[in-house]
Structure formats: C-alpha cells, structure tokens
Tab-separated table of C-alpha atoms in Angstrom:
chain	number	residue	atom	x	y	z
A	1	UNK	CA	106.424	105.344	75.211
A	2	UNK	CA	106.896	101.757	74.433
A	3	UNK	CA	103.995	99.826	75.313
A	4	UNK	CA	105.432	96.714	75.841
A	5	UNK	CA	108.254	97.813	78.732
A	6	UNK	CA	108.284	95.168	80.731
A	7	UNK	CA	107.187	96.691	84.411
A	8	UNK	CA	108.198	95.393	87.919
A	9	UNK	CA	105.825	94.659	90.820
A	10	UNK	CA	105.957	94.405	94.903
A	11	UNK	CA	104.055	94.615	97.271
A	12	UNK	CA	104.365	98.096	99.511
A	13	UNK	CA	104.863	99.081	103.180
A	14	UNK	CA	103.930	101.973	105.230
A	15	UNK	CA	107.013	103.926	103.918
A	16	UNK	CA	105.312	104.300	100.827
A	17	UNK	CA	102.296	105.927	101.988
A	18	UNK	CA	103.333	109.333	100.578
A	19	UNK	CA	104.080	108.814	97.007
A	20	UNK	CA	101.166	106.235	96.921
A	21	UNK	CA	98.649	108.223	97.933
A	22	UNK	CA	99.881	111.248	95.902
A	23	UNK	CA	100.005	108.890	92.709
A	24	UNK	CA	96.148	107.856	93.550
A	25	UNK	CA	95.142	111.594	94.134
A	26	UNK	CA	96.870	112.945	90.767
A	27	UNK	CA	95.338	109.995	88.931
A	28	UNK	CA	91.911	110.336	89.706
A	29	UNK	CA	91.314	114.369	90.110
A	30	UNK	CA	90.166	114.508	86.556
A	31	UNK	CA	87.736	111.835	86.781
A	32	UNK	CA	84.374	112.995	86.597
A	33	UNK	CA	83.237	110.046	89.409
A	34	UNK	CA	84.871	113.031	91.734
A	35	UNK	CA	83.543	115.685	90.433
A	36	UNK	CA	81.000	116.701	92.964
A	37	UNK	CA	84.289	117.344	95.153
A	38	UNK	CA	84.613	120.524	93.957
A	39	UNK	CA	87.316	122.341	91.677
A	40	UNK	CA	90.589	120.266	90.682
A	41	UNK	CA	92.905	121.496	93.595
A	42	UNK	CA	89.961	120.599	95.536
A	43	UNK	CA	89.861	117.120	94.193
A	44	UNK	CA	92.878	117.142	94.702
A	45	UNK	CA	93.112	117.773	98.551
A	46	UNK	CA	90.081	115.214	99.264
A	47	UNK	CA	91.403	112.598	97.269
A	48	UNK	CA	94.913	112.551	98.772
A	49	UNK	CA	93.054	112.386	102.674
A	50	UNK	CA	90.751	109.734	101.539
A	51	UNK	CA	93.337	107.650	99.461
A	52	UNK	CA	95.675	107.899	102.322
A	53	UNK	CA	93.034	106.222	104.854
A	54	UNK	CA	92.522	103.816	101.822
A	55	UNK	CA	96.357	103.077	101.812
A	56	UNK	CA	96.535	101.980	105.475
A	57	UNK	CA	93.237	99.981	104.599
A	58	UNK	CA	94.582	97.989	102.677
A	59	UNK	CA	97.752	97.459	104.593
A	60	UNK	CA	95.906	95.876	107.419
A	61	UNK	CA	93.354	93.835	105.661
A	62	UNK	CA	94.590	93.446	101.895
A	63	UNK	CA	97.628	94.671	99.913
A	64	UNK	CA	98.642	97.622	97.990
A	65	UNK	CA	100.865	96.353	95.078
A	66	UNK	CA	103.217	99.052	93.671
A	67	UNK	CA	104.438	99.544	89.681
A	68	UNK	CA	107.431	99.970	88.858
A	69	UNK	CA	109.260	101.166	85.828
A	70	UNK	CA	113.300	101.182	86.343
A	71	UNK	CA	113.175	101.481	89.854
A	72	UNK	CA	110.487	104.249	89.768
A	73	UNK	CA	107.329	103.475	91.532
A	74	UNK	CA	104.927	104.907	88.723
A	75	UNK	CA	101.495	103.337	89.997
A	76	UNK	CA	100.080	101.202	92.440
A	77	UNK	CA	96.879	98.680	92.878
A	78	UNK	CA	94.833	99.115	96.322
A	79	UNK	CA	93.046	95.557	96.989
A	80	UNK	CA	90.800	94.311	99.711
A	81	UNK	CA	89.618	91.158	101.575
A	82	UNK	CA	85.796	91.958	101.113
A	83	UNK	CA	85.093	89.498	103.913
A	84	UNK	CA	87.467	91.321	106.502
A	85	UNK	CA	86.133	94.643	104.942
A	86	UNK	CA	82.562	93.424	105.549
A	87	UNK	CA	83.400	92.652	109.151
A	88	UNK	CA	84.535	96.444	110.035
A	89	UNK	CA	82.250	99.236	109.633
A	90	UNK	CA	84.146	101.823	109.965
A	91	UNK	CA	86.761	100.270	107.378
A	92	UNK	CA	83.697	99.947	105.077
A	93	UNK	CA	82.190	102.966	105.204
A	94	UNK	CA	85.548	104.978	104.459
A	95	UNK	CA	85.925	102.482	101.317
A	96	UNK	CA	82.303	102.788	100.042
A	97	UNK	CA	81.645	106.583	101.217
A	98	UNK	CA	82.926	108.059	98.165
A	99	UNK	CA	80.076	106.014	96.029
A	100	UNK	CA	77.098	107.282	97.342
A	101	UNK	CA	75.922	109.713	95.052
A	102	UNK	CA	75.303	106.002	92.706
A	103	UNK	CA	72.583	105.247	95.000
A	104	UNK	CA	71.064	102.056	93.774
A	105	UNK	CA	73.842	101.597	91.323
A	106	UNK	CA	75.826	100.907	94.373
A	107	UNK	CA	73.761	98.549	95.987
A	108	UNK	CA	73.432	96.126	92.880
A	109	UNK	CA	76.842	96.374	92.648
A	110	UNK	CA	76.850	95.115	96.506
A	111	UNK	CA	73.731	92.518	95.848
A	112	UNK	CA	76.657	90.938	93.480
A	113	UNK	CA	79.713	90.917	95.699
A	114	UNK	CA	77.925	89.877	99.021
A	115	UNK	CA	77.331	86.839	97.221
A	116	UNK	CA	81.002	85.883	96.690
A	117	UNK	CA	83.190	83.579	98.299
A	118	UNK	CA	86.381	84.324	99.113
A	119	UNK	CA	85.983	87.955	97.256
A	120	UNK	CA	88.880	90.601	96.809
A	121	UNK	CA	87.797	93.656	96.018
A	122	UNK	CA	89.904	96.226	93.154
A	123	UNK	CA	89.252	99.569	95.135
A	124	UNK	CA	91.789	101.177	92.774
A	125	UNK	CA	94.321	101.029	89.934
A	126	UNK	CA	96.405	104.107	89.893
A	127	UNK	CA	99.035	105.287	87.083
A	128	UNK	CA	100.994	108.576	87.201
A	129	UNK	CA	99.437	110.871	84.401
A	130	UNK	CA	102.216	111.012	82.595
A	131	UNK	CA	102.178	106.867	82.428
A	132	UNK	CA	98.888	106.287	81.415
A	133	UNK	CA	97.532	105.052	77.932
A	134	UNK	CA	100.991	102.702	77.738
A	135	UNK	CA	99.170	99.935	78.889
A	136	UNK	CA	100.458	99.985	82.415
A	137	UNK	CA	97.292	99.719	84.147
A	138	UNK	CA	96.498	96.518	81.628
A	139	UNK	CA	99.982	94.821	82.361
A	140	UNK	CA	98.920	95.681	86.520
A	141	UNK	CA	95.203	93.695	86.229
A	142	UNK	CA	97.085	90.861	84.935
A	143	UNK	CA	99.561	90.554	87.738
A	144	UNK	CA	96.893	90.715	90.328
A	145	UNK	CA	95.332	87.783	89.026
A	146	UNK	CA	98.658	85.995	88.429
A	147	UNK	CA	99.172	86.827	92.554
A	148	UNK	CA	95.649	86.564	93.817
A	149	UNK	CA	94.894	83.615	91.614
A	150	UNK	CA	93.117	81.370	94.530
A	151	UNK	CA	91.127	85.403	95.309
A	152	UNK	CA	87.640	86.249	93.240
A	153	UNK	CA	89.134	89.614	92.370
A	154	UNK	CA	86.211	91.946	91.505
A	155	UNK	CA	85.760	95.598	90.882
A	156	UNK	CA	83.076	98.356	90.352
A	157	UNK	CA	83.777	100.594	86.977
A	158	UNK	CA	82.288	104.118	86.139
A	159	UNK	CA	84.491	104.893	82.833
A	160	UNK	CA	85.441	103.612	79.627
A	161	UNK	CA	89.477	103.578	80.333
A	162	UNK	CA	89.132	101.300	82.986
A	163	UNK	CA	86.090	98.987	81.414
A	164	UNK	CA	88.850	98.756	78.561
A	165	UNK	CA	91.434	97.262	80.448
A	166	UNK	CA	89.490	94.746	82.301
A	167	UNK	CA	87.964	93.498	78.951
A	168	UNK	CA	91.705	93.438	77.417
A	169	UNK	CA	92.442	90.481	80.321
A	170	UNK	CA	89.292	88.892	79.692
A	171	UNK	CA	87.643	89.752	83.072
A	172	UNK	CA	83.691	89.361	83.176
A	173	UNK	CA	81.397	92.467	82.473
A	174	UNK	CA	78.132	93.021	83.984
A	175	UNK	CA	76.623	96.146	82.925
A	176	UNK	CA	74.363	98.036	86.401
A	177	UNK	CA	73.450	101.280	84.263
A	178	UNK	CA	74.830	103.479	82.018
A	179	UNK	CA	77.471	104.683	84.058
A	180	UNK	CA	78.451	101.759	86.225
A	181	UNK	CA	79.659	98.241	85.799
A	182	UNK	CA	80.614	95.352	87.652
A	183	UNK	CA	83.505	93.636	86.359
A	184	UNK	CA	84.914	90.137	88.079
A	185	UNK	CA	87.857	87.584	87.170
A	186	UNK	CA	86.525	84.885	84.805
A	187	UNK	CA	87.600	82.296	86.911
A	188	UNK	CA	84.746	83.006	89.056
A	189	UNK	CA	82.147	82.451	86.761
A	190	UNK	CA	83.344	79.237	85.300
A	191	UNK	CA	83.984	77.539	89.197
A	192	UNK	CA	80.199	78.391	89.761
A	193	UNK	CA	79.342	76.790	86.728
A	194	UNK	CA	80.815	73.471	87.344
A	195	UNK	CA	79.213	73.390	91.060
A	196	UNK	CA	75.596	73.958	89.292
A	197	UNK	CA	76.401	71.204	86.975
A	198	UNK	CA	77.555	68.639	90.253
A	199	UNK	CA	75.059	70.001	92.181
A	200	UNK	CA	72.536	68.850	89.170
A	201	UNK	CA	73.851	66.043	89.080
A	202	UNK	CA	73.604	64.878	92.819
A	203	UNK	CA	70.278	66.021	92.736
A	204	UNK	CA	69.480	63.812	90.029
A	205	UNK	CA	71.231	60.808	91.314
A	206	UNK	CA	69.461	61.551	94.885
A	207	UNK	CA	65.913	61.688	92.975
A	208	UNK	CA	65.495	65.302	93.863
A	209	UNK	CA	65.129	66.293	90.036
A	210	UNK	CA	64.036	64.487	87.515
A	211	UNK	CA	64.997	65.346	83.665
C-alpha cells in the first residue's frame, strides 16, 4: 500500500461504537501487553468488552477520533481529559485496570502524568490489521496534536511499533523499564522550560537567588 495516501479524520459518535471497538479488539489481540488474557479468541472477547466501556469513556469525557481511508473507517484514536478521568473512579479504574500486572512501572508512569497541566491522555491508537505498517497510525499522532494543540497529549508505550511512531513526530521519550515508556508531546517540555527560566529570573530580580 502506498504510504503516503492521504487519510481523512472526524471525530465519532455513539453509532460507531461497533466497528470501533471491533477495530481496537482485532488490533491489539496479538499484543503480548494482553497476553495474560488468555488464548487469541479469548483476547479477543475481553478486549472488545473492555474497549467498548473505553469507547463510551471517551465519549463523555474526551474524544474518539476515527481514520478514514475513502470513506472506510480503518482506525480510530481513544483520548482522555486526565483531569476529568482523575475526578471519576470508576472511569479510572476501567482505563488503568488492564495495566496492573506493570506494577511500579505503572505508577512512575502516573508520578509523571499527575504532574501535568491540562494533560490528555493517548489510551489507544488502533489500525485494522490489514492497515498497519503504512504509516497510518504515524499520519493519526500527528493529527491529534494538530487538533489538541492547546492539550499536553501523553501516552504510556509497552512495544517497539508504537515507540516508533511517536519518535517519527518528534514526541518526548522517557524510558520507565525495559518494557515501558512514557512518551509526551514536545511542546510540553519546552513550555516548562521557559517558566523555569522566568521563574529564575523573578527570583533573581526579587533577591531570592543569587548567581
């Protein structure tokens, strides 16, 4: 396939719960972050019941962004507010239930995004199967931060596909262990650089610091 097809984007409604869900399920039932689900058809099953309580998620308190290739909705992004998520429990522990066999990976990872402002989580980019490695999933990170570009868009990572495609748009790497990463839009980083440097420099000119 031609990796440079230009792809279409919009944002989804309920009505799309369905293929959605069955595009995040058939995407991620060979990942081995779900392998302690059981056998593929197994995978299978839990991943379409949990995606589809992510779906509505998102809905409510974020977006789910669909891909589109001539018409055909091929993928989709699931995104958060992590301050709204933060605020329900129940909400949260659906989205973070399926991480806790990381254990402490998780909670650096969570050390890192509690300390964000105005922080939207990346639960999920999703490509049909027979999509991926076309640079789909690339072309999909990009958009999000074209459309969330006043959001801190952030992630958690467990393989190498995904790290790739984050590093392709430039996005900030922070390696937790072997096996998981934190990965958050540039921007971020360079916006809490220039407050340390004013708030450095209104120390200084207040006599707090002296250099």
């Amino acid at each position: 396939m031609n990796t440079q097809t230009k792809l279409n984007f919009k944002f989804l409604d309920q009505s799309y719960q369905k293929d959605a869900t069955t595009i995040a399920a058939e995407c991620f039932k060979n990942d081995n972050f779900f392998d302690w689900l059981g056998d593929e058809q197994q995978k299978f099953e839990c991943l379409y019941k949990l995606y589809s309580e992510c779906f509505k998620i998102c809905i409510e308190i974020g977006a789910c962004l669909g891909i589109f290739l001539e018409e055909k909705l091929i993928g989709n992004v699931f995104l958060l507010d992590y301050d709204k998520l933060k605020e329900n429990k129940k909400y949260f522990e659906i989205i973070f239930d399926e991480h806790s066999n990381f254990g402490d990976d998780v909670r650096e990872f969570m050390s890192y995004a509690n300390n964000l402002k105005n922080g939207y989580y990346i639960l999920a980019i999703c490509v049909k199967p027979e999509y991926q490695k076309c640079g789909y999933g690339t072309q999909a990170i990009a958009k999000i931060t074209e459309l969330f570009s006043d959001k801190n868009l952030f992630a958690d990572v467990d393989n190498p596909k995904s790290l790739s495609m984050y590093r392709k748009v430039a996005y900030d790497i922070t390696k937790i262990s072997d096996k998981f990463y934190y990965v958050l839009k540039p921007s971020y980083n360079k916006e809490r650089q220039e407050d340390t440097k004013k708030n450095n420099f209104e120390k200084w000119v207040l006599g707090w610091n002296t250099y």
